[in-house]
XYZ file of C-alpha atoms in Angstrom:
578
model
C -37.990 0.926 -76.312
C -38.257 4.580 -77.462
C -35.982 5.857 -80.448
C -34.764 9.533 -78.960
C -32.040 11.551 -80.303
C -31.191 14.425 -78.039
C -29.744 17.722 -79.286
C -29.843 21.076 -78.789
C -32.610 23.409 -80.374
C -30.699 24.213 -83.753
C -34.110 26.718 -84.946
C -33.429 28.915 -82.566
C -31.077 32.260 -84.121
C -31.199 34.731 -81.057
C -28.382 35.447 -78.870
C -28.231 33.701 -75.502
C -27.504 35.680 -72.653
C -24.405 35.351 -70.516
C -23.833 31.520 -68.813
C -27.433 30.222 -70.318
C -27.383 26.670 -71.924
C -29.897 25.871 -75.187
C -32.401 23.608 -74.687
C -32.518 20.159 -76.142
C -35.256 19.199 -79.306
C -35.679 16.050 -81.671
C -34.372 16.815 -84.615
C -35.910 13.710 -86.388
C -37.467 16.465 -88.055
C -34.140 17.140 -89.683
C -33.621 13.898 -91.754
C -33.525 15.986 -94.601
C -29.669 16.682 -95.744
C -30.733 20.223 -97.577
C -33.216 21.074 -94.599
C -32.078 24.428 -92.885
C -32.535 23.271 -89.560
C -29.586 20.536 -90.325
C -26.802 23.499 -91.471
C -27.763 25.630 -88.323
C -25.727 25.577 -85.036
C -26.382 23.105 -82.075
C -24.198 25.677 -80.427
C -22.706 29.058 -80.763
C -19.444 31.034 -79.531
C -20.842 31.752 -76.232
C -23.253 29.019 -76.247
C -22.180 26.951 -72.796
C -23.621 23.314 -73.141
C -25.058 21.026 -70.488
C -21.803 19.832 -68.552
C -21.911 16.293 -69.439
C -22.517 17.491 -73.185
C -20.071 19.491 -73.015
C -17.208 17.206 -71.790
C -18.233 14.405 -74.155
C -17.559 17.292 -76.711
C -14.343 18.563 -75.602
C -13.405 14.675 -75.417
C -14.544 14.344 -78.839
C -11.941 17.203 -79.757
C -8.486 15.929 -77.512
C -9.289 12.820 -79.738
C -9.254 14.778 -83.016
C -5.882 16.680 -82.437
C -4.354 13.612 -81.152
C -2.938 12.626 -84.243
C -0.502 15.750 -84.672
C 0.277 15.172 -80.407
C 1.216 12.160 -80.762
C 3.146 12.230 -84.072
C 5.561 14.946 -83.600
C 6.821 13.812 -80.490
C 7.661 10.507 -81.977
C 9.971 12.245 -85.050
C 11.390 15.006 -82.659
C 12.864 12.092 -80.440
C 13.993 10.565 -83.506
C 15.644 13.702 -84.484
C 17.270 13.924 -80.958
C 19.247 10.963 -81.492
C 18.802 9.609 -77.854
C 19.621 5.488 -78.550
C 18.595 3.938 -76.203
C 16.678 6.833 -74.357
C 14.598 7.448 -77.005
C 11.425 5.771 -75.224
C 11.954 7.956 -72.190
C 12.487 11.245 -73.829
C 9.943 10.374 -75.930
C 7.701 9.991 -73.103
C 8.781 13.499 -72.007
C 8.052 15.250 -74.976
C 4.130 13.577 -75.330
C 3.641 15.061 -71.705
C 5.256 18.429 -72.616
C 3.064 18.691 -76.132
C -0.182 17.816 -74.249
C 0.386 20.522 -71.729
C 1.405 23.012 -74.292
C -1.606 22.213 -76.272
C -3.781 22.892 -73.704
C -2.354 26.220 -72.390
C -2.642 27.528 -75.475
C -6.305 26.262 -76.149
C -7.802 27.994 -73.443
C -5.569 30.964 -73.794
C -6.664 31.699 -77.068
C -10.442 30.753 -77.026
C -10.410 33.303 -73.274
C -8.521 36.044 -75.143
C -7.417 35.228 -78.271
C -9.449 34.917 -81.056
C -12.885 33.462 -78.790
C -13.784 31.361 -81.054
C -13.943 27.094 -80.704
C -10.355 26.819 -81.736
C -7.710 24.346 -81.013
C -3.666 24.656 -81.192
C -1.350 22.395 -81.476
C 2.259 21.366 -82.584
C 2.775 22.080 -86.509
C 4.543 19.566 -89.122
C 5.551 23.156 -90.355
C 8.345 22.934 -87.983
C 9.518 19.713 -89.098
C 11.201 20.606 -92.052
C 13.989 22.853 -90.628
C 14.421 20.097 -87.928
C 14.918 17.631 -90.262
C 17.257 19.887 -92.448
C 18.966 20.475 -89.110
C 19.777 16.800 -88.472
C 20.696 16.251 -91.898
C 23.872 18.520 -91.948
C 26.994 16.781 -91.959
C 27.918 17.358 -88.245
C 24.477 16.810 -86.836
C 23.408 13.097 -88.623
C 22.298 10.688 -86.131
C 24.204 7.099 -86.592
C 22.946 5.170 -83.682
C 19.913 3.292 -83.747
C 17.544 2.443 -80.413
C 19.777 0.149 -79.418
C 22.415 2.250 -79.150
C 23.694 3.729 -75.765
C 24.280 7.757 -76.576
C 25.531 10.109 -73.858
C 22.805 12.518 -72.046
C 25.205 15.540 -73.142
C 25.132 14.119 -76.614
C 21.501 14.065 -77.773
C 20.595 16.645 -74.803
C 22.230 19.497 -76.999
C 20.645 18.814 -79.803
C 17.337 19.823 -77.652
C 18.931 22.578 -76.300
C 19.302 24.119 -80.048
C 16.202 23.158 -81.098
C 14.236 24.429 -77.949
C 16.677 27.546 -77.945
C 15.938 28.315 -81.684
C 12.365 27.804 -81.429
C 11.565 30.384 -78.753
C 13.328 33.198 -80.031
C 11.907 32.354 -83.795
C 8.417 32.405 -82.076
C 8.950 36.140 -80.705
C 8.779 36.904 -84.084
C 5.089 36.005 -84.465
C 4.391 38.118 -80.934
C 5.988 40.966 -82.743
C 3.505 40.858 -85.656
C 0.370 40.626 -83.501
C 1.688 43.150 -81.060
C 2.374 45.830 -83.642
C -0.436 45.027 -86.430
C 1.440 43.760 -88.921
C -0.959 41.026 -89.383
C -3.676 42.726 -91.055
C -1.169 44.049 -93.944
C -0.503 40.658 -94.313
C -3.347 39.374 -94.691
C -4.249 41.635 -97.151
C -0.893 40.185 -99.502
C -1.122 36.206 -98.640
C -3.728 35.290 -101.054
C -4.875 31.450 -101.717
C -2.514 31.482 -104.410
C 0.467 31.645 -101.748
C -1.160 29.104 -99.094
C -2.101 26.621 -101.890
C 1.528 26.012 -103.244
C 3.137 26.513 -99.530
C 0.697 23.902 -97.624
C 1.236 21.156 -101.114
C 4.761 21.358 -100.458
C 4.864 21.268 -96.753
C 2.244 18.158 -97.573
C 5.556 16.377 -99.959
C 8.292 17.325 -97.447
C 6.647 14.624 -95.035
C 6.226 12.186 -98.186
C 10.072 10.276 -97.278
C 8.933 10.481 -93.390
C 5.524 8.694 -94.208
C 7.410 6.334 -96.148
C 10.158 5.405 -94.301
C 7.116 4.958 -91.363
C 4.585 3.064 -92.949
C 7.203 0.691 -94.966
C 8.058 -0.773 -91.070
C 5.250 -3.229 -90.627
C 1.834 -3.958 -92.338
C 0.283 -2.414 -89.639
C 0.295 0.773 -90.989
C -1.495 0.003 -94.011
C -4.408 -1.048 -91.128
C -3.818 2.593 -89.127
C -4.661 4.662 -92.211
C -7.525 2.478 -93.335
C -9.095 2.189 -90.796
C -9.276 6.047 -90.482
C -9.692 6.463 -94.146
C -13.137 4.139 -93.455
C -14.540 5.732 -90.847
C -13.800 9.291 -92.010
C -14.495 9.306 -95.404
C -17.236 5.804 -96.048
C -18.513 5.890 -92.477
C -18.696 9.725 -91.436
C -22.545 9.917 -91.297
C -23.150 6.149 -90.470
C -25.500 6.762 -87.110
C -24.823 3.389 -84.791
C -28.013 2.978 -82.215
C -26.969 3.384 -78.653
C -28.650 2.129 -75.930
C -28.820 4.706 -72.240
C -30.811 4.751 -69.715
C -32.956 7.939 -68.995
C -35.532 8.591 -66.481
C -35.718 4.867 -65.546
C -36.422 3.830 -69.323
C -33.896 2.413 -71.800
C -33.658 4.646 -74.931
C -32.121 4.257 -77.953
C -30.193 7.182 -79.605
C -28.532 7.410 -82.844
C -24.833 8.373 -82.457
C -22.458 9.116 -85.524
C -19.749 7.122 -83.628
C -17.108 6.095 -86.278
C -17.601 10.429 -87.732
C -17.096 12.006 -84.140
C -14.565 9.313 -82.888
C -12.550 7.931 -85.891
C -8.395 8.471 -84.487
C -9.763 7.061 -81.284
C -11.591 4.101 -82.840
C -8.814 3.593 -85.585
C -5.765 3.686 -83.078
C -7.860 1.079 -80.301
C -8.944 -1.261 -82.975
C -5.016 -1.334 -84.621
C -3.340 -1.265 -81.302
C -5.469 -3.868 -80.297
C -4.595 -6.175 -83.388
C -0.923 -4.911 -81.797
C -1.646 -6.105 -78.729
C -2.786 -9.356 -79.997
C -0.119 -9.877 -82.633
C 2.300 -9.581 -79.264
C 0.729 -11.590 -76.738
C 0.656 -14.367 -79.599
C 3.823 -13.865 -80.771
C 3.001 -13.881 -84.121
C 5.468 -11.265 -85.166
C 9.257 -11.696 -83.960
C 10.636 -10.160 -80.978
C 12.340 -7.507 -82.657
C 9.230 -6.430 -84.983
C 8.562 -2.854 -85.146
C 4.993 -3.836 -84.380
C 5.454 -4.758 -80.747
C 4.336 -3.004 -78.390
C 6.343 -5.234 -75.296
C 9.636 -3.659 -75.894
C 11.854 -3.663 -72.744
C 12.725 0.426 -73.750
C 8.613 0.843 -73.825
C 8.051 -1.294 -70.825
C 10.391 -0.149 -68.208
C 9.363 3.443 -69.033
C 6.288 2.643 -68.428
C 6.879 0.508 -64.932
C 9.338 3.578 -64.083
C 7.607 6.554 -65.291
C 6.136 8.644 -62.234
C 2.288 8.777 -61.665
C 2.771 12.469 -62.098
C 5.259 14.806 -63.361
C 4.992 18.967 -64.422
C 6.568 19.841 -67.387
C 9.142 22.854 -66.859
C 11.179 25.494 -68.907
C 14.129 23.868 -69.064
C 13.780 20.590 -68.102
C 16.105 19.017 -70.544
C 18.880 21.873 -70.112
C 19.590 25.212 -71.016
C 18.254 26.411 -74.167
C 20.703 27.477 -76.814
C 20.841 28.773 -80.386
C 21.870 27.820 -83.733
C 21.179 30.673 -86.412
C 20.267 28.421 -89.370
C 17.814 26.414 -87.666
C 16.870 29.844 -86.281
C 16.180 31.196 -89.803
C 14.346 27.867 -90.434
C 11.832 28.467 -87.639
C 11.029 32.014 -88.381
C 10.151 30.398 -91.950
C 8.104 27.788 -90.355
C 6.734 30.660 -87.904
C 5.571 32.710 -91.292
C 4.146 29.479 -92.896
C 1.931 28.651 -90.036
C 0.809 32.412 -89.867
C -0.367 32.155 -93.106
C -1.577 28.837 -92.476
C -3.660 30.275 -89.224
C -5.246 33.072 -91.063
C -7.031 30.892 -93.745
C -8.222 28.591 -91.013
C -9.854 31.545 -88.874
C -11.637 32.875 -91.920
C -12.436 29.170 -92.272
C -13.703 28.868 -88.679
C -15.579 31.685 -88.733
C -17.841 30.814 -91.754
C -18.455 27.886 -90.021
C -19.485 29.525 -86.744
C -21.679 31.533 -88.256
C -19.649 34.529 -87.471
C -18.397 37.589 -89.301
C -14.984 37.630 -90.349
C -12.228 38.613 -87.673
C -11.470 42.065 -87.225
C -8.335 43.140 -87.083
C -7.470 43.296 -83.511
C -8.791 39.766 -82.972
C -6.729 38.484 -85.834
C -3.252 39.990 -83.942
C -4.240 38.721 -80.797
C -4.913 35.251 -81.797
C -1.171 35.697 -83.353
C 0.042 37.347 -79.657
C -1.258 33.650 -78.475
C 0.052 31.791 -81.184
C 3.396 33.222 -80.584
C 3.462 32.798 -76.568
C 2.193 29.174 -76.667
C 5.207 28.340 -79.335
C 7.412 30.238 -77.095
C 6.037 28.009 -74.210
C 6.699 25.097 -76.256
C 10.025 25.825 -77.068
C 10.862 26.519 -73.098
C 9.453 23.077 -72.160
C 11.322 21.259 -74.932
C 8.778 20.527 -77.303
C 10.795 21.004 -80.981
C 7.541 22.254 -82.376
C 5.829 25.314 -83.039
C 2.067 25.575 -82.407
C -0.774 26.421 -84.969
C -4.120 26.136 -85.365
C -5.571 22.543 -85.916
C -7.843 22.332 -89.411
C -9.115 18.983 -88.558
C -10.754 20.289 -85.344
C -12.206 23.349 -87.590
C -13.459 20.845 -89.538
C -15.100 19.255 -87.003
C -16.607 22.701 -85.641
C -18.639 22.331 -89.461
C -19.120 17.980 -89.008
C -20.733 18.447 -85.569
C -22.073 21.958 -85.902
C -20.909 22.693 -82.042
C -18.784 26.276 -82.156
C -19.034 26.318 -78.269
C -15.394 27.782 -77.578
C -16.314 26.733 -73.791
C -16.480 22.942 -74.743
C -12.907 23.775 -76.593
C -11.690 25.108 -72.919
C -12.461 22.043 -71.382
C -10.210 20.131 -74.477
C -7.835 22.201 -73.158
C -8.215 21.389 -69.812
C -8.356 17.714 -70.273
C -5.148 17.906 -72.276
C -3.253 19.978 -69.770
C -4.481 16.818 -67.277
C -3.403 14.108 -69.549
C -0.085 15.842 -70.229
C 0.834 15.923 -66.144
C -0.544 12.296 -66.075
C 2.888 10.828 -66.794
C 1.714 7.498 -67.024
C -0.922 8.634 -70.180
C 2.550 9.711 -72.104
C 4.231 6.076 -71.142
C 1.465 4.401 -72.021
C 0.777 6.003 -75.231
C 4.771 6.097 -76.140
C 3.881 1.832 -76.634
C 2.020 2.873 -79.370
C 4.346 1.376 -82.748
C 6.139 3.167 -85.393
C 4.565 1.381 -88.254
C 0.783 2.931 -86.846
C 2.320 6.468 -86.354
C 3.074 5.919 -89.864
C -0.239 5.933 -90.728
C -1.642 8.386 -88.605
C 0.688 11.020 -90.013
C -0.261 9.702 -94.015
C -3.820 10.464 -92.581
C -3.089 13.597 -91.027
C -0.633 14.918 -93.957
C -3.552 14.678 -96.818
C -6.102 16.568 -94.652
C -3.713 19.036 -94.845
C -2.939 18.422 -98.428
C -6.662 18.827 -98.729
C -7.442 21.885 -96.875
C -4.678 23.403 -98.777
C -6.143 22.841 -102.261
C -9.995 24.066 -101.285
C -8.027 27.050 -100.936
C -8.443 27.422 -104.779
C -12.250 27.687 -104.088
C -12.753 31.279 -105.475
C -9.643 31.255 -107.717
C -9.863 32.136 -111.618
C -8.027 29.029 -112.880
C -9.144 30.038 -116.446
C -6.071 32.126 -116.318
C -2.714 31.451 -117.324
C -1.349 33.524 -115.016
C -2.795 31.618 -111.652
C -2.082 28.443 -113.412
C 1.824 29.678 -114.248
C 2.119 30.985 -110.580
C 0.942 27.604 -109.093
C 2.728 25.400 -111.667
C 6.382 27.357 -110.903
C 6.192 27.291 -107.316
C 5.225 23.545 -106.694
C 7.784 22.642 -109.149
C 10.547 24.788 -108.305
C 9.854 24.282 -104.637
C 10.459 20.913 -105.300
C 13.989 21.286 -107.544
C 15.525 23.899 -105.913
C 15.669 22.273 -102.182
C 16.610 19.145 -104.331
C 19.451 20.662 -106.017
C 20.762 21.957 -102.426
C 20.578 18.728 -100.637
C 22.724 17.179 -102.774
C 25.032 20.418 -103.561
C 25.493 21.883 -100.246
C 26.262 25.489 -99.915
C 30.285 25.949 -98.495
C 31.044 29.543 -97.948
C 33.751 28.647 -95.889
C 31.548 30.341 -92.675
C 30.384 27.406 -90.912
C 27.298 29.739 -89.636
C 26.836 30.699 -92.847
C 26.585 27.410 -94.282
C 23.868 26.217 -91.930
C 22.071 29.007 -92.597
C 21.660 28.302 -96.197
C 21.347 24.953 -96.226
C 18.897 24.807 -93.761
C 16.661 27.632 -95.410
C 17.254 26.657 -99.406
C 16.703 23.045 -98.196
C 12.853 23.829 -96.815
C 10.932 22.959 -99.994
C 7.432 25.082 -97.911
C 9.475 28.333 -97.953
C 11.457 28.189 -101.434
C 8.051 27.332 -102.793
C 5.748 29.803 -100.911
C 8.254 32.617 -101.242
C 8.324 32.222 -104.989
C 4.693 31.895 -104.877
C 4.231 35.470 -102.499
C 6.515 36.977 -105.192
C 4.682 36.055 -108.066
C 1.685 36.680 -107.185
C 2.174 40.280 -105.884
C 4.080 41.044 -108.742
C 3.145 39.767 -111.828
C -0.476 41.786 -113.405
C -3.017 40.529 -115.062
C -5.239 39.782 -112.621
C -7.890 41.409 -110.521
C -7.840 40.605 -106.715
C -11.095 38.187 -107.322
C -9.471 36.814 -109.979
C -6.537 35.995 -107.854
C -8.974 34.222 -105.554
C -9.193 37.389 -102.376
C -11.998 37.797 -101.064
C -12.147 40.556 -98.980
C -14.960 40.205 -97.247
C -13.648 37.321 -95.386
C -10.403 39.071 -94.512
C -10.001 40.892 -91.766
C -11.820 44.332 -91.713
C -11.727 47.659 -90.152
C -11.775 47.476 -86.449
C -14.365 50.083 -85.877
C -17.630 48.140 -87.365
C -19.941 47.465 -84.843
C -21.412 43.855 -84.581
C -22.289 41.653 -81.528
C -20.313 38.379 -82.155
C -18.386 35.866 -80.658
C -14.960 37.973 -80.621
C -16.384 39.921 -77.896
C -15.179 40.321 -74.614
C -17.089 39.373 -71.199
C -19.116 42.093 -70.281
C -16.268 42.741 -66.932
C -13.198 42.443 -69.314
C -15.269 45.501 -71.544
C -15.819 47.466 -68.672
C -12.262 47.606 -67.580
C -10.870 48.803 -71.265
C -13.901 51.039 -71.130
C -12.710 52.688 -68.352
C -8.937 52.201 -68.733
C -9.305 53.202 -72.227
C -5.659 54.121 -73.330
C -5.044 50.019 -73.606
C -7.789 50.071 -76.802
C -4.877 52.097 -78.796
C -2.570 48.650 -78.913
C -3.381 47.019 -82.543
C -4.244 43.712 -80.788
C -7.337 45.573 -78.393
C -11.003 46.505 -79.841
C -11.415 50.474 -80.205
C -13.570 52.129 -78.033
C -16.804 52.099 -80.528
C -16.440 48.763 -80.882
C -16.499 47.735 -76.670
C -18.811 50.524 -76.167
C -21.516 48.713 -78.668
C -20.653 45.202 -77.918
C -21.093 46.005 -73.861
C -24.177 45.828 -73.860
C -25.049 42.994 -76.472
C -21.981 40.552 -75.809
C -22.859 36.815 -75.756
C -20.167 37.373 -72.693
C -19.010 33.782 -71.813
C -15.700 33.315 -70.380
């Protein structure tokens, strides 16, 4: 037997012309962790891998994301407060969030921001939705054994969905008109550090009151705390057959795969826990529950998500005023992970018309999701950009096909009943998981910040803490105006521990002196620059798409289009892949 590891040629720099795939090299030459070979790209922007490469890759990312697709649908249904239909509408709303997800993949790597990105459904959202079903006239009483009326729980959807597409015009409107670039320029790390922390301890009572349901949960998280933190670079020998000869090639398995590997292996300790019946029949680690198993006998092999499919969308202004915070937070949150993304693609940083498009997209694919139900908002996933820097593949065509796989699971009914069987207690854990990359991502923020001064450490220190007491004092001292509106309003919006925090840490830090903009941790090269800089990168369009604005050239004044210099140079040296 012959030890072979096939990749693609990672010494090669030059740009590859429109449609052309890289060959494949050992890189056993690469052992070295500090060699440069090992920090280059397999693949680039426009890079288009060999097709079976390239679908084991966009496989590799539906399994990444599937911890937030899977998790919010399980607390929105919650939130609903559908008894005994939870299970169903639960199944509805995993179908719905896959499809979303993938429309708004491939919309935003064709015209969005290019680059190997992947959207999904944002915890941002949650809190609002869970101040929401914590006023006094919305709290759910009836458990999942509980019958509820359809016209009961139903409105409840029909606010949420309602709220959530008109608070997602508002990040449309800030693409659209440019707004995004001043922003930018104002939300330093300072801001998303103290906003992303919090939005990380809101979830704290949800992981809790998860995870404290069955043992299993303690399993769920860690098993993905092995396999992404001790077993990351582990290579595990795999045996294929090529040109009649059985080769061996060295796979990072649990490091590509861990979600995937971590939910089988504790589903399948599930599974046998069941079929034992080890665990009593009403154990929250079951996965035979009649709900979970007649959805899953009844649910149709196929099924389209549509606007409107569980009524007509209405509003309610303080869960409004909660999204548009939400919408804000995962703006910011967006903008430090496409700096992020870039660096790792080996790209320059965004210019200014790709950074309002990508918000255009962002905005229609929350709208989207708030048409088909979904409760959620959409943003962009920082475990996948992580990923992008694990695997070194920035191939925004292998992130199309994620797309397109999701959009295929999400119409697959049956995928959503079968993976609405998955327990509580190991959603629990996925969402612990899931909630401290986040927590993570939001401190490295701090990378380039002066913490030697008082005045960063003042800024953080007030935020956190009164982002924490002030949503406190609220939830236990309501606001009563006498204005019902009114009252939802503020209790919603003082109640959302992400924007009490982040505003107070936007104010401070744009107000108080003392501090240079390096100090304060901006660094403007990475944010987004003056349109009219000519470089051939991966935020160019296909050669056809520049031709039209070339000739139709009045579109190139819209903030979210490249100016005319810009197409004119990039025309002729754009990597050009759809």
């Amino acid at each position: 037997m012959k030890v072979q590891t096939t990749l693609p040629d990672p010494f090669k720099s030059e740009k590859v012309p429109p449609g052309n795939v890289r060959s494949s090299v050992d890189m056993s030459a690469c052992s070295e962790p500090d060699n440069d070979c090992a920090r280059k790209l397999h693949f680039r922007a426009g890079d288009v891998p060999q097709w079976k490469q390239a679908i084991l890759l966009a496989f590799q990312q539906t399994m990444i994301c599937i911890s937030g697709v899977l998790v919010l649908p399980y607390l929105v249904s919650e939130i609903a407060c559908a008894g005994v239909h939870t299970i169903a509408l639960r199944v509805k709303l995993i179908s719905a969030t896959f499809v979303v997800t993938g429309i708004t993949t491939v919309l935003q790597t064709v015209f969005g921001l290019r680059l190997a990105i992947l959207q999904g459904p944002s915890f941002a959202f949650l809190p609002p939705l869970y101040a929401f079903a914590n006023l006094p006239e919305m709290r759910c009483k009836a458990t999942m054994n509980d019958y509820v009326p359809y016209e009961q729980y139903s409105s409840r959807i029909e606010s949420i969905q309602g709220s959530l597409a008109v608070a997602a015009v508002l990040l449309i409107v800030l693409g659209s008109t440019g707004l995004i670039g001043t922003m930018a320029r104002h939300v330093g790390p300072l801001t998303i550090c103290p906003l992303l922390t919090l939005l990380c301890l809101g979830n704290v009572p949800v992981i809790l009151e998860k995870a404290s349901l069955h043992w299993i949960s303690l399993v769920q998280f860690g098993l993905l705390m092995l396999f992404v933190m001790y077993l990351a670079e582990t290579t595990v020998p795999i045996p294929y057959i090529s040109e009649r000869r059985i080769k061996i090639a060295k796979y990072r398995l649990f490091g590509l795969f861990p979600y995937l590997l971590s939910i089988l292996i504790a589903y399948g300790v599930c599974l046998v826990l069941t079929l034992a019946d080890l665990i009593p029949a009403d154990s929250p680690a079951r996965i035979d529950k009649e709900q979970s198993m007649n959805n899953l006998r009844e649910s149709p092999w196929f099924q389209v998500p549509y606007p409107g499919q569980f009524g007509v969308p209405s509003i309610n202004l303080g869960l409004l005023l909660g999204m548009l915070a939400s919408c804000v937070a995962c703006t910011i949150e967006s903008l430090g992970a496409y700096g992020i993304l870039a660096k790792v693609s080996n790209e320059k940083p965004p210019p200014s018309s790709s950074l309002n498009r990508a918000i255009v997209i962002e905005g229609i694919g929350s709208v989207i999701a708030g048409f088909l139900g979904v409760g959620v908002g959409i943003t962009t996933y920082s475990e996948n950009v992580a990923a992008v820097s694990i695997t070194r593949v920035a191939s925004r065509f292998t992130m199309q096909l994620a797309g397109g796989i999701l959009i295929c699971l999400g119409i697959f009914t049956k995928v959503g009943a079968v993976m609405a069987t998955i327990p509580d207690p190991m959603v629990g854990g996925m969402l612990a998981m899931g909630v401290c990359m986040i927590a993570g991502v939001g401190f490295g923020n701090l990378e380039f910040v002066d913490i030697k001064l008082s005045r960063n450490l003042t800024i953080m220190g007030t935020s956190v803490i009164l982002g924490m007491v002030i949503p406190d004092y609220f939830t236990e001292h309501p606001v009563a105006t006498g204005n019902l509106h009114i009252d939802q309003m503020l209790n919603i919006l003082l109640t959302i521990r992400m924007f009490v925090g982040g505003l107070i840490a936007f104010f401070l830090d744009n107000t108080i002196g003392g501090a240079t903009r390096e100090q304060r941790g901006f660094r403007d090269e990475y944010t987004s620059k003056d349109d009219n800089e000519v470089e051939a990168d991966g935020y160019a369009f296909p050669e056809r798409i520049n031709s039209f604005l070339i000739k139709n050239h009045g579109l190139c004044k819209f903030p979210f289009m490249p100016s005319m210099k810009r197409l004119q140079a990039t025309s002729t040296t754009s990597l050009g892949s759809a």
